[in-house]
XYZ file of C-alpha atoms in Angstrom:
388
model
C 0.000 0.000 0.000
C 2.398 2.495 1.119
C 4.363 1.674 -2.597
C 0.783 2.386 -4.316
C 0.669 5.937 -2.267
C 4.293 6.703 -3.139
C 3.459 6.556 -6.864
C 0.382 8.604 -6.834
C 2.127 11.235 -4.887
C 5.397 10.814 -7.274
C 5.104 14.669 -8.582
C 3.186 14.925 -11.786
C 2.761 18.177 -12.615
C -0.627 19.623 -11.862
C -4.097 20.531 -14.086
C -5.144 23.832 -12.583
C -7.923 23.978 -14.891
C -8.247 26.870 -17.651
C -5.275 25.878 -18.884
C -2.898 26.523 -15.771
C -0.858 24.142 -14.127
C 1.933 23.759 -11.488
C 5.135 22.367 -12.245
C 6.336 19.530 -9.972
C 9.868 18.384 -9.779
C 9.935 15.048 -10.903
C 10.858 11.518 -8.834
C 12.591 8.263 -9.850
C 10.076 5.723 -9.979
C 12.006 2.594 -8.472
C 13.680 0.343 -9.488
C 10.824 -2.423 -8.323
C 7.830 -0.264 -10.638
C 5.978 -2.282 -12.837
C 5.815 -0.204 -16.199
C 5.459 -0.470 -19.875
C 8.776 0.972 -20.311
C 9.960 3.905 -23.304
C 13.321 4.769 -24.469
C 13.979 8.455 -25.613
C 16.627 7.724 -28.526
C 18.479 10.881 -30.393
C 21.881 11.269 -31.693
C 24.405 13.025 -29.369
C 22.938 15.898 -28.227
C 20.123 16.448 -30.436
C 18.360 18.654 -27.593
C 18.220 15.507 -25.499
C 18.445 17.414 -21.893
C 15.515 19.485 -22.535
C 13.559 16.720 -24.345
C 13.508 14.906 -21.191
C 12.615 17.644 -19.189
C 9.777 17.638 -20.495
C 9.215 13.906 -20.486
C 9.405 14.928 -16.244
C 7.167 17.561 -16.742
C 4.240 15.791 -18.799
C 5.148 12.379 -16.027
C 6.056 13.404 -13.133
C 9.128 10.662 -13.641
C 12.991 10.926 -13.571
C 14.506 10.019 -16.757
C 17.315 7.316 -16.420
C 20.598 7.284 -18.797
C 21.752 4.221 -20.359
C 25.051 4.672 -19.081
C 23.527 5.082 -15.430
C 25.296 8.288 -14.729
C 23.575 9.929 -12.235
C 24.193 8.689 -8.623
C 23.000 7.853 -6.035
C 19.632 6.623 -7.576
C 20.701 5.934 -11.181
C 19.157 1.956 -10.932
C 15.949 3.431 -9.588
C 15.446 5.897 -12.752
C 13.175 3.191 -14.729
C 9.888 3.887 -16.846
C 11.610 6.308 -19.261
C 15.793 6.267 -20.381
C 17.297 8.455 -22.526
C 20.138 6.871 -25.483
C 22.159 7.552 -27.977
C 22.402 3.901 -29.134
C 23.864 2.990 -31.898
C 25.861 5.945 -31.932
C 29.080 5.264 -30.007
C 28.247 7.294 -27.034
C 25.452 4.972 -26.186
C 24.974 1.421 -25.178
C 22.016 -0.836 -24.866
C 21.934 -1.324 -21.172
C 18.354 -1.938 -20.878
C 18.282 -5.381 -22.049
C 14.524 -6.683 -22.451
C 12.859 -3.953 -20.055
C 11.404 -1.374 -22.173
C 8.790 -1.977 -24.650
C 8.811 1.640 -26.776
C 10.893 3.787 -28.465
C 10.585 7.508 -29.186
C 12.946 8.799 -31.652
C 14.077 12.437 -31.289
C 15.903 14.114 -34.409
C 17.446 17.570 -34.735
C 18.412 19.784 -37.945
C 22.613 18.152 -38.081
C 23.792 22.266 -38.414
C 23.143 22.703 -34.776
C 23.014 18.837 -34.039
C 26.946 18.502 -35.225
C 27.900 21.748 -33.134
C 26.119 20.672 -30.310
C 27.570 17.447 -29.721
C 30.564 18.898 -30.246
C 30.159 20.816 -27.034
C 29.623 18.028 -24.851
C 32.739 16.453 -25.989
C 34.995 19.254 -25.517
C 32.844 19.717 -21.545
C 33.909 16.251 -20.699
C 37.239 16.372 -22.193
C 36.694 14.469 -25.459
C 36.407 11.643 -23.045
C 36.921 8.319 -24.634
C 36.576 5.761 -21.830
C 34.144 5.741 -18.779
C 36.750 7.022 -15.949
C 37.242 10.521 -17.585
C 33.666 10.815 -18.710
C 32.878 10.385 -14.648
C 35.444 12.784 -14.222
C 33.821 15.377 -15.936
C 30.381 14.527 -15.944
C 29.285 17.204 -13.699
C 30.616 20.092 -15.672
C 28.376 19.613 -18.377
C 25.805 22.239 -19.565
C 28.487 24.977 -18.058
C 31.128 26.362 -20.342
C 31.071 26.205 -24.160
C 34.102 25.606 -26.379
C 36.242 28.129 -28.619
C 34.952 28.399 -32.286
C 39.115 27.162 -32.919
C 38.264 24.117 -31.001
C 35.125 23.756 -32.880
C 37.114 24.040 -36.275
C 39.677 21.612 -35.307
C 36.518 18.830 -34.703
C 34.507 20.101 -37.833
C 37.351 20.038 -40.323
C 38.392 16.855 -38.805
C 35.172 14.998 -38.396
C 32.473 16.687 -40.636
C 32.189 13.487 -43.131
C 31.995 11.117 -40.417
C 29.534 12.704 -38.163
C 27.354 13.671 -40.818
C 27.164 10.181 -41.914
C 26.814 9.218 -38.450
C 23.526 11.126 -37.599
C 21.925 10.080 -41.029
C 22.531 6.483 -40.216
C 21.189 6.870 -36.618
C 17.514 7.775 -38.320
C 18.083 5.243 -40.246
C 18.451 2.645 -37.524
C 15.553 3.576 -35.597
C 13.578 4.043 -38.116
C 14.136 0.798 -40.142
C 13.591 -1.301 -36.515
C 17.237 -1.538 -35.958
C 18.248 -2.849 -39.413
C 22.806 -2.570 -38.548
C 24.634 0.052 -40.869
C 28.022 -1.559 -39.080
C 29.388 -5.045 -39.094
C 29.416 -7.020 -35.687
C 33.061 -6.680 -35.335
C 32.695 -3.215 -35.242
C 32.054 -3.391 -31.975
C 31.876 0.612 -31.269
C 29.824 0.763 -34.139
C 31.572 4.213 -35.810
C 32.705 3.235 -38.920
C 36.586 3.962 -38.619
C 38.781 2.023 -40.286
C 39.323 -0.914 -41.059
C 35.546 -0.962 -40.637
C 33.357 0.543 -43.260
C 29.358 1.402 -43.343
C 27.796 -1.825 -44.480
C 25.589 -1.090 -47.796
C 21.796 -1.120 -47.382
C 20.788 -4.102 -49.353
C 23.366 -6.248 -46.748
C 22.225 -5.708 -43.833
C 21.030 -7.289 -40.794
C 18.407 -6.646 -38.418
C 20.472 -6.014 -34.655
C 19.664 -8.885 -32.440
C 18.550 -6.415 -29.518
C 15.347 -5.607 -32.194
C 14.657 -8.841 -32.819
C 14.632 -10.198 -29.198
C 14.315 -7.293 -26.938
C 12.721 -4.679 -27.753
C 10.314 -3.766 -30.948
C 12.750 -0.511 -32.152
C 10.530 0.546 -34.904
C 9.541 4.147 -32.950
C 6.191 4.880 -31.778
C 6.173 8.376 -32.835
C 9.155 10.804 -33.981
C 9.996 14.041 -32.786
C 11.933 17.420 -33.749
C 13.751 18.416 -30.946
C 13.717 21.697 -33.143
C 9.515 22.339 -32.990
C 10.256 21.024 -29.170
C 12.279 24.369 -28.551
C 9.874 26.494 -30.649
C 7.202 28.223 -28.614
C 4.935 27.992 -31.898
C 5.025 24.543 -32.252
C 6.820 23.427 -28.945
C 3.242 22.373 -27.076
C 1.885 20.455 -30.032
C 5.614 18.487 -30.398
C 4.969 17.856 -26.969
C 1.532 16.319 -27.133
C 2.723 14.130 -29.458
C 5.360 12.792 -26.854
C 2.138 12.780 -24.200
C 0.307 10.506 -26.631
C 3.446 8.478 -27.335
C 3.399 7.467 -22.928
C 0.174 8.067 -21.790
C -2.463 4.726 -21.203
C 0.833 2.497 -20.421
C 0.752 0.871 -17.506
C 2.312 2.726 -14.662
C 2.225 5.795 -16.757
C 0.503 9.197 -15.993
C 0.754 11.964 -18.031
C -1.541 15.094 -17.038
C -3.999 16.033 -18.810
C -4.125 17.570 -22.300
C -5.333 21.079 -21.728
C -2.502 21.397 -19.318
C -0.175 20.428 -21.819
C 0.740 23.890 -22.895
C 1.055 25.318 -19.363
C 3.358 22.780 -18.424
C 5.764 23.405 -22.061
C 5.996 26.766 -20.904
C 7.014 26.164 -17.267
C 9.556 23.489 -18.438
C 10.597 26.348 -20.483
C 11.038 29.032 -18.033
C 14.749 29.140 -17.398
C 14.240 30.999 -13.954
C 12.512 27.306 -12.421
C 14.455 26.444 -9.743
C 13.730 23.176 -9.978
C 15.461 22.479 -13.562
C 19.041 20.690 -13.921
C 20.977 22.406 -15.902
C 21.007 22.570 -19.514
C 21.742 24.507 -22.887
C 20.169 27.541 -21.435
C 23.339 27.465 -19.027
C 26.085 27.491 -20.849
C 28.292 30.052 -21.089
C 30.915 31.692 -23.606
C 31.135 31.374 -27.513
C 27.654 32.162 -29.089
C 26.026 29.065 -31.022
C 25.555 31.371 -34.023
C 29.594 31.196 -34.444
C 29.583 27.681 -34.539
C 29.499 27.851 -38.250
C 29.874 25.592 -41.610
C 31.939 26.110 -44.630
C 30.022 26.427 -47.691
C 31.057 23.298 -49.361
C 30.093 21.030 -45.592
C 26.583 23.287 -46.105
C 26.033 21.616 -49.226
C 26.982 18.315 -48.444
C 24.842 18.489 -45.493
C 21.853 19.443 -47.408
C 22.466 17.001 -50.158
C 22.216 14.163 -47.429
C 19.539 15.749 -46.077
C 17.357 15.880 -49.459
C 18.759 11.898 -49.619
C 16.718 11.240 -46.344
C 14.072 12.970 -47.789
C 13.674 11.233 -50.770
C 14.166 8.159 -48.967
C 11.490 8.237 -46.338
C 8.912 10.311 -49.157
C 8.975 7.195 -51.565
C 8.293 3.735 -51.821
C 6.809 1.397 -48.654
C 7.580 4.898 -47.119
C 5.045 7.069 -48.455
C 1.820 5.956 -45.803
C 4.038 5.754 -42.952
C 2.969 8.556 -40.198
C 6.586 8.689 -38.713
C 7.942 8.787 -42.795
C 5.750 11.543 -43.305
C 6.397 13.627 -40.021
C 10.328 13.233 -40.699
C 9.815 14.395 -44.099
C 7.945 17.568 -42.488
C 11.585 18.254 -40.541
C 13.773 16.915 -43.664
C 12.321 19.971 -45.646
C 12.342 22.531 -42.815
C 16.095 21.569 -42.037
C 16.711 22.105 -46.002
C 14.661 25.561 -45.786
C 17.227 26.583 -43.374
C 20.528 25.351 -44.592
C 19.802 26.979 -48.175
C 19.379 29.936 -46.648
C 22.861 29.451 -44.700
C 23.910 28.746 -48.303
C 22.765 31.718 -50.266
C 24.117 33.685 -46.942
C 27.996 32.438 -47.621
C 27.599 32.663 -51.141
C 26.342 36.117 -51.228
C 29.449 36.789 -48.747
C 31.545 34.433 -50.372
C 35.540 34.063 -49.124
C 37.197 31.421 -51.352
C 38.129 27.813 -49.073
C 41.788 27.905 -49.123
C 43.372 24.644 -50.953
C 43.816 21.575 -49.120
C 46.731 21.002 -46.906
C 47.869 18.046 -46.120
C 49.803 19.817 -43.171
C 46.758 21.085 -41.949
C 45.093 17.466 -42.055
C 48.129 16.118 -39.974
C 47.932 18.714 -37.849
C 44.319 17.861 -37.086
C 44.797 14.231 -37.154
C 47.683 14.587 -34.440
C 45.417 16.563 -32.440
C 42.636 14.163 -32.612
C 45.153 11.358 -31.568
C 46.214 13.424 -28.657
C 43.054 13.523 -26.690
C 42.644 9.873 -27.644
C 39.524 10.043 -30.286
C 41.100 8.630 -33.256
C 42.741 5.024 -34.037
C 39.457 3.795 -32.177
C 40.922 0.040 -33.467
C 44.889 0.118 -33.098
C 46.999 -3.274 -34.108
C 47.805 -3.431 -30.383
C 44.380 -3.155 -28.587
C 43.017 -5.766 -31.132
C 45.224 -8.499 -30.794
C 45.149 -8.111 -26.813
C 41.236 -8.547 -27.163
C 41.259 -12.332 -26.052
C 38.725 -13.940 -29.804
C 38.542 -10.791 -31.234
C 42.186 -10.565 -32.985
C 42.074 -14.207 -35.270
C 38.452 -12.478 -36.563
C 40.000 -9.557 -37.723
C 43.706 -9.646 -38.221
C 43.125 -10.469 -42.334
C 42.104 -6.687 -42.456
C 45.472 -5.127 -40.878
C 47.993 -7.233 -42.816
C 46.024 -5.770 -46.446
């Protein structure tokens, strides 16, 4: 009984009536809770923190990480878990507990920039023990736009790549753009993206966990105070009627965007709001990366507007955010072009230089000779590809 009380007391926000509200902080809902359980999956900070807040707001329920970060009470942080699986930076800890996944996209020109920052707040971390380190600074300081060169110049290709593929994985109920061996699942060498027609649905989808999503969202009409409530419903729809879910009610909905909002609640953690230092807008793109990013975006467009596509609901809202993200990055285009200041020529010093850096906060050479042949069944698998 006194379990039962606990959960209907757990903070859900409250339905004033006539569309008012009060904002409750939100509480972990043990570890023990019976639930039909959602992930909240987005590439690397794709507006994750905030998307979550108000997954607390709308549930009243502390949203876990799938790294379990957050002591003391990260194992009791069940019902709803954030991820950024199969990206690197996230794992599939959950195993067979959650039933539902919500996938969360973002427009890559502030996606890329933005997961940039976290890296350079924990360090560029690359292992568990520095990203504990660090993990409290995050959401404080924001990098220099050199620093943010270094990474773009560096890493444009791949991450680009990367956060395509990651809608593609969700979306296609897990179907593996990496090969098993590729066991960080990031494409650098001697791994390569496995083509479409080859590949294979992940085992986690097809004994865990259904991981075609429920709904989609754009973290970008989340943030917008035009469409920010109705993005929102969408997510309330997406939880509420599970069991061990409550999600207030829908007139309230609004009230409780805007208070989730409001930067001056005390009872937020911290998030992009906080940081301080090098404004986003400087974060910027050469004009050559602005068209390749909008040619891969018009790729996903065509994609998910075509074919088996074309009467899917979540095909069709993605397409809606495809063609606002390539609204915006042509008009970043015609922007540089109308100021246009010619790319200098490649350098091949300037690419060591970059690689060098990237090798000294330990990023690159994810797969050296040396850490694969200590890796106790993994080196006789693999060895073939480091003698070609």
């Amino acid at each position: 009984m006194r379990r039962r009380l606990w959960l209907e007391d757990r903070g859900l926000s409250i339905n004033l009536g006539g569309g008012n509200c009060r904002w409750t902080s939100a509480f972990p809902l043990g570890s023990d809770a019976e639930v039909f359980g959602t992930i909240l999956a987005g590439y690397p900070a794709s507006g994750m923190r905030m998307t979550w807040q108000h997954a607390e707001g709308l549930t009243g329920i502390q949203v876990g990480d799938d790294f379990n970060y957050v002591p003391p009470d990260a194992l009791q942080r069940t019902g709803i878990i954030k991820t950024q699986y199969p990206h690197l930076e996230g794992i599939w800890s959950w195993g067979d507990k959650f039933d539902q996944v919500i996938l969360l996209v973002r427009n890559p020109r502030h996606a890329l920039p933005s997961y940039h920052t976290l890296l350079s707040e924990i360090h560029y971390a690359a292992d568990w023990e520095t990203v504990a380190k660090y993990y409290r600074d995050i959401f404080k300081n924001k990098p220099t736009v050199d620093a943010w060169i270094k990474w773009r110049d560096l890493l444009f290709d791949e991450e680009l790549l990367l956060w395509s593929k990651f809608i593609d994985y969700w979306m296609t109920g897990g179907m593996q753009y990496w090969i098993d061996l590729d066991f960080e699942r990031n494409l650098q060498w001697p791994f390569e993206l496995v083509k479409e027609n080859e590949r294979k649905q992940d085992v986690h989808c097809i004994y865990e966990m259904n991981c075609y999503p429920v709904t989609v969202l754009s973290f970008d009409r989340l943030f917008d105070p035009k469409t920010g409530p109705v993005e929102a419903t969408k997510m309330a729809k997406a939880l509420e009627g599970k069991k061990g879910m409550t999600v207030i009610e829908e007139e309230a909905i609004p009230c409780v965007w805007n208070k989730t909002m409001d930067q001056d609640n005390p009872l937020l953690a911290r998030n992009d709001f906080d940081r301080i230092g090098t404004q986003d807008s400087e974060y910027v793109f050469t004009l050559g990366q602005l068209k390749a990013m909008r040619t891969e975006v018009s790729k996903m467009r065509i994609k998910y507007s075509s074919g088996a596509w074309a009467n899917n609901k979540n095909a069709q809202d993605i397409v809606s955010y495809f063609d606002e993200y390539i609204v915006d990055i042509t008009n970043e285009v015609t922007k540089k072009e109308i100021n246009f200041v010619p790319t200098p020529a490649p350098n091949e010093d300037y690419k060591t230089e970059l690689y060098a850096w990237y090798v000294g906060i330990g990023r690159a050479g994810r797969y050296p000779r040396e850490k694969m042949e200590a890796m106790a069944g993994m080196w006789d698998k693999v060895k073939h590809l480091y003698d070609e």
